[in-house]
Amino acid sequence: MRADVHQVADGTYLVHGSNTNWVILTEGDAVTLVDTGYPGDREQVLASLAQVGSSPEAVAAVLITHAHNDHLGSAEYLSAAYGTPVHLHEAEVPHARRDFLHQVSVGTVLRNGWRPGVLPWAVHALRSGGTAHVPVTAPQAFPAAGALDLPGRPVPVHTPGHTDGHCAYHLPANGALISGDALVSGHPTSRVEGPQLLPDMFHRERARALASLDVLAGLEGELLLPGHGPVHRGPVRDAAHRARERAL
């Protein structure tokens, strides 16, 4: 199986899985993997590592933007099989352990089933493990503030709203932002293209999600690597402002 891998900058790859993205950052023989798709995307995750000349053994750490199943899918597998540490914002650590689950409910999805794209997306999510129980046994908070000592030197940026501990990852050296679900460029349930917030039903606190767009607007960069949708090129500041305008 081949994965849909796109090199977007030196040592930086955006991978499109089944309705969700992950990012691979390479440095020498080591890599950082940001997010891991749905549980059903595991073969694509492993294939994407091979396609950039790496392997699961070379993953120095898995960074998770937030602990929804379509981003957390293979984190525990990599941790259990290869001893890979899994890092998240401290507020998201208990979510990854599944001490609680803050994720759109089946009932909410059904109530929104009349909206274009929602039912096909829901069927795909179910088939891909969107409601599977995939806790991470030993998730870890970031060891220190600032840039992480990992390939790509990602800088965590707390962007709550989608979940309490949602984190984007700024890559100053590449002028890039891995935005997770705080700022996307498309989604099967959205009828618009380009920078946007996900539909309201996916956010734990919409007001905080809007406020987090202002945080992202303060970051320098010309490359947006979202959790859903294609790469977006242009000032991150403008992308965040555009998403806010569309959401109001």
mmCIF file of C-alpha atoms in Angstrom:
data_model
loop_
_atom_site.group_PDB
_atom_site.id
_atom_site.type_symbol
_atom_site.label_atom_id
_atom_site.label_comp_id
_atom_site.label_asym_id
_atom_site.label_seq_id
_atom_site.Cartn_x
_atom_site.Cartn_y
_atom_site.Cartn_z
ATOM 1 C CA MET A 1 0.000 0.000 0.000
ATOM 2 C CA ARG A 2 1.245 3.483 -0.889
ATOM 3 C CA ALA A 3 0.299 6.535 1.138
ATOM 4 C CA ASP A 4 -0.489 9.972 -0.290
ATOM 5 C CA VAL A 5 2.745 11.686 0.779
ATOM 6 C CA HIS A 6 3.629 15.249 -0.213
ATOM 7 C CA GLN A 7 6.975 16.873 0.552
ATOM 8 C CA VAL A 8 6.079 20.477 1.370
ATOM 9 C CA ALA A 9 9.452 21.718 2.681
ATOM 10 C CA ASP A 10 12.887 20.344 3.514
ATOM 11 C CA GLY A 11 12.387 17.344 5.779
ATOM 12 C CA THR A 12 8.652 18.054 6.052
ATOM 13 C CA TYR A 13 5.937 15.795 4.624
ATOM 14 C CA LEU A 14 2.162 16.151 4.746
ATOM 15 C CA VAL A 15 0.379 12.813 4.423
ATOM 16 C CA HIS A 16 -3.293 12.490 3.475
ATOM 17 C CA GLY A 17 -4.898 9.478 5.080
ATOM 18 C CA SER A 18 -8.569 8.592 4.907
ATOM 19 C CA ASN A 19 -10.174 11.985 5.588
ATOM 20 C CA THR A 20 -7.411 13.072 7.956
ATOM 21 C CA ASN A 21 -3.752 14.120 7.722
ATOM 22 C CA TRP A 22 -0.527 13.510 9.584
ATOM 23 C CA VAL A 23 2.928 15.046 9.257
ATOM 24 C CA ILE A 24 6.393 13.494 9.148
ATOM 25 C CA LEU A 25 9.443 15.580 10.096
ATOM 26 C CA THR A 26 12.815 14.087 9.204
ATOM 27 C CA GLU A 27 16.311 14.826 10.458
ATOM 28 C CA GLY A 28 19.059 12.416 9.544
ATOM 29 C CA ASP A 29 17.864 8.929 10.411
ATOM 30 C CA ALA A 30 15.259 10.090 12.933
ATOM 31 C CA VAL A 31 11.708 11.351 12.455
ATOM 32 C CA THR A 32 8.938 13.021 14.393
ATOM 33 C CA LEU A 33 5.427 11.842 13.585
ATOM 34 C CA VAL A 34 2.660 14.364 14.238
ATOM 35 C CA ASP A 35 -0.708 12.593 14.542
ATOM 36 C CA THR A 36 -1.437 9.059 13.334
ATOM 37 C CA GLY A 37 -4.792 9.084 11.527
ATOM 38 C CA TYR A 38 -7.693 6.766 12.261
ATOM 39 C CA PRO A 39 -7.064 3.280 13.686
ATOM 40 C CA GLY A 40 -7.897 1.993 10.210
ATOM 41 C CA ASP A 41 -5.113 4.111 8.689
ATOM 42 C CA ARG A 42 -2.305 2.101 10.297
ATOM 43 C CA GLU A 43 -1.038 0.510 7.085
ATOM 44 C CA GLN A 44 -0.937 3.945 5.474
ATOM 45 C CA VAL A 45 0.972 5.376 8.441
ATOM 46 C CA LEU A 46 3.597 2.648 8.161
ATOM 47 C CA ALA A 47 3.707 2.992 4.378
ATOM 48 C CA SER A 48 4.209 6.753 4.638
ATOM 49 C CA LEU A 49 7.227 6.259 6.882
ATOM 50 C CA ALA A 50 8.716 3.835 4.369
ATOM 51 C CA GLN A 51 8.050 6.239 1.499
ATOM 52 C CA VAL A 52 10.181 8.947 3.144
ATOM 53 C CA GLY A 53 12.969 6.432 3.725
ATOM 54 C CA SER A 54 12.192 5.796 7.379
ATOM 55 C CA SER A 55 10.597 3.178 9.607
ATOM 56 C CA PRO A 56 8.562 2.983 12.816
ATOM 57 C CA GLU A 57 11.764 2.129 14.705
ATOM 58 C CA ALA A 58 13.161 5.541 13.703
ATOM 59 C CA VAL A 59 10.269 7.555 15.140
ATOM 60 C CA ALA A 60 11.778 9.561 17.988
ATOM 61 C CA ALA A 61 8.338 10.576 19.252
ATOM 62 C CA VAL A 62 4.704 10.815 18.286
ATOM 63 C CA LEU A 63 3.204 14.250 18.855
ATOM 64 C CA ILE A 64 -0.577 14.435 18.989
ATOM 65 C CA THR A 65 -2.516 17.603 18.231
ATOM 66 C CA HIS A 66 -5.535 16.262 20.101
ATOM 67 C CA ALA A 67 -6.881 12.917 21.234
ATOM 68 C CA HIS A 68 -9.747 12.323 18.821
ATOM 69 C CA ASN A 69 -9.651 8.888 17.228
ATOM 70 C CA ASP A 70 -8.884 10.215 13.748
ATOM 71 C CA HIS A 71 -5.597 11.663 15.043
ATOM 72 C CA LEU A 72 -4.770 9.259 17.869
ATOM 73 C CA GLY A 73 -5.427 6.059 15.894
ATOM 74 C CA SER A 74 -2.028 4.301 15.914
ATOM 75 C CA ALA A 75 -0.320 6.114 18.781
ATOM 76 C CA GLU A 76 -0.731 3.259 21.259
ATOM 77 C CA TYR A 77 0.350 0.713 18.634
ATOM 78 C CA LEU A 78 3.631 2.580 18.063
ATOM 79 C CA SER A 79 4.147 3.003 21.786
ATOM 80 C CA ALA A 80 3.491 -0.665 22.603
ATOM 81 C CA ALA A 81 5.305 -2.173 19.615
ATOM 82 C CA TYR A 82 8.318 0.148 19.393
ATOM 83 C CA GLY A 83 8.511 1.979 22.717
ATOM 84 C CA THR A 84 7.780 5.292 20.982
ATOM 85 C CA PRO A 85 6.958 8.108 23.448
ATOM 86 C CA VAL A 86 3.644 9.872 22.830
ATOM 87 C CA HIS A 87 3.523 13.558 23.767
ATOM 88 C CA LEU A 88 0.555 15.915 24.103
ATOM 89 C CA HIS A 89 -0.360 19.094 25.930
ATOM 90 C CA GLU A 90 -0.816 18.386 29.638
ATOM 91 C CA ALA A 91 -4.557 19.125 29.395
ATOM 92 C CA GLU A 92 -4.884 16.485 26.665
ATOM 93 C CA VAL A 93 -2.974 13.720 28.466
ATOM 94 C CA PRO A 94 -6.010 12.400 30.412
ATOM 95 C CA HIS A 95 -8.060 12.601 27.226
ATOM 96 C CA ALA A 96 -5.509 10.365 25.458
ATOM 97 C CA ARG A 97 -5.708 7.899 28.371
ATOM 98 C CA ARG A 98 -9.505 7.970 27.922
ATOM 99 C CA ASP A 99 -10.108 9.127 31.464
ATOM 100 C CA PHE A 100 -12.893 10.926 29.593
ATOM 101 C CA LEU A 101 -13.906 11.333 25.956
ATOM 102 C CA HIS A 102 -14.659 14.727 24.434
ATOM 103 C CA GLN A 103 -15.713 13.791 20.917
ATOM 104 C CA VAL A 104 -18.810 14.439 18.839
ATOM 105 C CA SER A 105 -21.489 11.960 19.883
ATOM 106 C CA VAL A 106 -23.350 9.604 17.592
ATOM 107 C CA GLY A 107 -26.570 11.381 18.582
ATOM 108 C CA THR A 108 -25.198 14.765 17.544
ATOM 109 C CA VAL A 109 -24.032 13.342 14.222
ATOM 110 C CA LEU A 110 -27.471 11.849 13.577
ATOM 111 C CA ARG A 111 -29.176 15.159 14.391
ATOM 112 C CA ASN A 112 -26.916 16.787 11.800
ATOM 113 C CA GLY A 113 -27.400 14.001 9.269
ATOM 114 C CA TRP A 114 -29.456 16.239 7.018
ATOM 115 C CA ARG A 115 -26.415 18.415 6.339
ATOM 116 C CA PRO A 116 -24.519 17.706 3.089
ATOM 117 C CA GLY A 117 -21.663 15.259 3.536
ATOM 118 C CA VAL A 118 -22.376 14.314 7.153
ATOM 119 C CA LEU A 119 -23.763 10.793 6.661
ATOM 120 C CA PRO A 120 -21.061 9.667 4.176
ATOM 121 C CA TRP A 121 -18.420 11.054 6.521
ATOM 122 C CA ALA A 122 -20.018 9.241 9.490
ATOM 123 C CA VAL A 123 -20.102 5.908 7.662
ATOM 124 C CA HIS A 124 -16.431 6.299 6.766
ATOM 125 C CA ALA A 125 -15.543 7.278 10.343
ATOM 126 C CA LEU A 126 -17.263 4.177 11.735
ATOM 127 C CA ARG A 127 -15.532 1.891 9.238
ATOM 128 C CA SER A 128 -12.146 3.469 10.023
ATOM 129 C CA GLY A 129 -12.411 3.062 13.796
ATOM 130 C CA GLY A 130 -13.810 6.464 14.706
ATOM 131 C CA THR A 131 -15.678 5.017 17.680
ATOM 132 C CA ALA A 132 -13.075 2.370 18.628
ATOM 133 C CA HIS A 133 -11.534 2.370 22.105
ATOM 134 C CA VAL A 134 -7.887 3.330 21.470
ATOM 135 C CA PRO A 135 -6.470 4.791 24.699
ATOM 136 C CA VAL A 136 -2.770 5.530 25.039
ATOM 137 C CA THR A 137 -1.425 3.715 28.084
ATOM 138 C CA ALA A 138 1.334 6.156 29.034
ATOM 139 C CA PRO A 139 0.924 9.510 27.257
ATOM 140 C CA GLN A 140 3.356 12.209 28.339
ATOM 141 C CA ALA A 141 3.084 15.969 28.651
ATOM 142 C CA PHE A 142 5.744 18.014 26.857
ATOM 143 C CA PRO A 143 8.994 17.876 28.858
ATOM 144 C CA ALA A 144 9.604 21.638 28.750
ATOM 145 C CA ALA A 145 8.304 24.864 27.290
ATOM 146 C CA GLY A 146 9.468 26.011 23.875
ATOM 147 C CA ALA A 147 10.892 24.024 20.982
ATOM 148 C CA LEU A 148 11.017 20.277 21.506
ATOM 149 C CA ASP A 149 14.334 18.469 21.097
ATOM 150 C CA LEU A 150 12.998 16.374 18.243
ATOM 151 C CA PRO A 151 13.416 16.315 14.453
ATOM 152 C CA GLY A 152 11.917 19.499 13.038
ATOM 153 C CA ARG A 153 12.213 21.305 16.398
ATOM 154 C CA PRO A 154 8.438 21.745 16.653
ATOM 155 C CA VAL A 155 7.123 24.359 19.084
ATOM 156 C CA PRO A 156 3.824 23.397 20.749
ATOM 157 C CA VAL A 157 1.168 26.121 20.667
ATOM 158 C CA HIS A 158 -1.816 25.572 22.945
ATOM 159 C CA THR A 159 -4.968 26.179 20.897
ATOM 160 C CA PRO A 160 -7.934 25.029 22.995
ATOM 161 C CA GLY A 161 -11.525 24.945 21.844
ATOM 162 C CA HIS A 162 -11.704 21.935 19.585
ATOM 163 C CA THR A 163 -10.594 20.064 22.722
ATOM 164 C CA ASP A 164 -9.268 21.454 25.996
ATOM 165 C CA GLY A 165 -5.678 20.485 25.250
ATOM 166 C CA HIS A 166 -5.537 20.901 21.495
ATOM 167 C CA CYS A 167 -2.048 21.907 20.330
ATOM 168 C CA ALA A 168 -0.738 23.178 17.049
ATOM 169 C CA TYR A 169 2.973 22.834 16.244
ATOM 170 C CA HIS A 170 4.942 25.759 14.858
ATOM 171 C CA LEU A 171 7.990 25.016 12.706
ATOM 172 C CA PRO A 172 9.846 28.358 12.645
ATOM 173 C CA ALA A 173 12.765 27.054 10.585
ATOM 174 C CA ASN A 174 10.400 26.075 7.763
ATOM 175 C CA GLY A 175 7.926 28.903 8.207
ATOM 176 C CA ALA A 176 5.238 26.251 8.670
ATOM 177 C CA LEU A 177 2.378 25.536 11.048
ATOM 178 C CA ILE A 178 0.890 22.122 11.773
ATOM 179 C CA SER A 179 -2.562 23.274 12.808
ATOM 180 C CA GLY A 180 -4.425 20.065 13.579
ATOM 181 C CA ASP A 181 -8.142 20.803 13.859
ATOM 182 C CA ALA A 182 -7.728 24.357 15.150
ATOM 183 C CA LEU A 183 -7.563 25.563 11.535
ATOM 184 C CA VAL A 184 -8.301 23.366 8.522
ATOM 185 C CA SER A 185 -8.514 23.841 4.770
ATOM 186 C CA GLY A 186 -11.355 21.432 4.046
ATOM 187 C CA HIS A 187 -13.454 18.578 5.427
ATOM 188 C CA PRO A 188 -15.974 16.105 3.966
ATOM 189 C CA THR A 189 -18.754 17.797 5.967
ATOM 190 C CA SER A 190 -17.835 21.300 4.786
ATOM 191 C CA ARG A 191 -19.105 22.862 1.573
ATOM 192 C CA VAL A 192 -16.311 25.469 1.385
ATOM 193 C CA GLU A 193 -12.638 25.208 0.524
ATOM 194 C CA GLY A 194 -9.693 27.025 2.052
ATOM 195 C CA PRO A 195 -8.935 28.158 5.619
ATOM 196 C CA GLN A 196 -11.860 27.533 7.986
ATOM 197 C CA LEU A 197 -13.000 26.214 11.316
ATOM 198 C CA LEU A 198 -14.536 22.777 11.354
ATOM 199 C CA PRO A 199 -18.334 22.713 11.652
ATOM 200 C CA ASP A 200 -19.587 23.653 15.103
ATOM 201 C CA MET A 201 -20.632 20.137 16.151
ATOM 202 C CA PHE A 202 -16.988 19.049 16.303
ATOM 203 C CA HIS A 203 -15.820 21.671 18.825
ATOM 204 C CA ARG A 204 -15.979 21.278 22.570
ATOM 205 C CA GLU A 205 -16.059 25.080 23.041
ATOM 206 C CA ARG A 206 -16.592 27.115 19.906
ATOM 207 C CA ALA A 207 -15.754 30.452 21.585
ATOM 208 C CA ARG A 208 -12.341 29.150 22.614
ATOM 209 C CA ALA A 209 -11.798 27.713 19.145
ATOM 210 C CA LEU A 210 -12.420 31.177 17.711
ATOM 211 C CA ALA A 211 -10.024 32.721 20.240
ATOM 212 C CA SER A 212 -7.350 30.204 19.263
ATOM 213 C CA LEU A 213 -7.478 31.508 15.707
ATOM 214 C CA ASP A 214 -6.157 34.797 17.095
ATOM 215 C CA VAL A 215 -3.268 32.889 18.669
ATOM 216 C CA LEU A 216 -2.440 31.283 15.323
ATOM 217 C CA ALA A 217 -2.699 34.653 13.582
ATOM 218 C CA GLY A 218 0.253 35.800 15.694
ATOM 219 C CA LEU A 219 2.606 33.153 14.264
ATOM 220 C CA GLU A 220 4.987 33.734 11.393
ATOM 221 C CA GLY A 221 4.788 31.354 8.475
ATOM 222 C CA GLU A 222 3.760 30.839 4.883
ATOM 223 C CA LEU A 223 2.801 27.171 5.009
ATOM 224 C CA LEU A 224 -0.262 25.692 6.700
ATOM 225 C CA LEU A 225 -0.371 21.937 7.270
ATOM 226 C CA PRO A 226 -3.896 21.230 8.536
ATOM 227 C CA GLY A 227 -5.433 18.167 10.126
ATOM 228 C CA HIS A 228 -7.968 18.057 7.301
ATOM 229 C CA GLY A 229 -7.729 19.352 3.750
ATOM 230 C CA PRO A 230 -4.812 20.164 1.438
ATOM 231 C CA VAL A 231 -1.697 22.162 2.215
ATOM 232 C CA HIS A 232 -2.401 25.895 2.176
ATOM 233 C CA ARG A 233 0.304 28.280 1.014
ATOM 234 C CA GLY A 234 0.282 31.920 2.068
ATOM 235 C CA PRO A 235 0.640 33.820 5.335
ATOM 236 C CA VAL A 236 -0.642 31.849 8.316
ATOM 237 C CA ARG A 237 -1.909 35.160 9.668
ATOM 238 C CA ASP A 238 -4.186 35.640 6.658
ATOM 239 C CA ALA A 239 -5.424 32.048 6.834
ATOM 240 C CA ALA A 240 -6.410 32.458 10.485
ATOM 241 C CA HIS A 241 -8.160 35.756 9.771
ATOM 242 C CA ARG A 242 -10.029 34.209 6.837
ATOM 243 C CA ALA A 243 -11.224 31.315 8.980
ATOM 244 C CA ARG A 244 -12.434 33.724 11.651
ATOM 245 C CA GLU A 245 -14.346 35.815 9.115
ATOM 246 C CA ARG A 246 -16.056 32.724 7.750
ATOM 247 C CA ALA A 247 -17.021 31.580 11.247
ATOM 248 C CA LEU A 248 -18.729 34.832 12.267
#
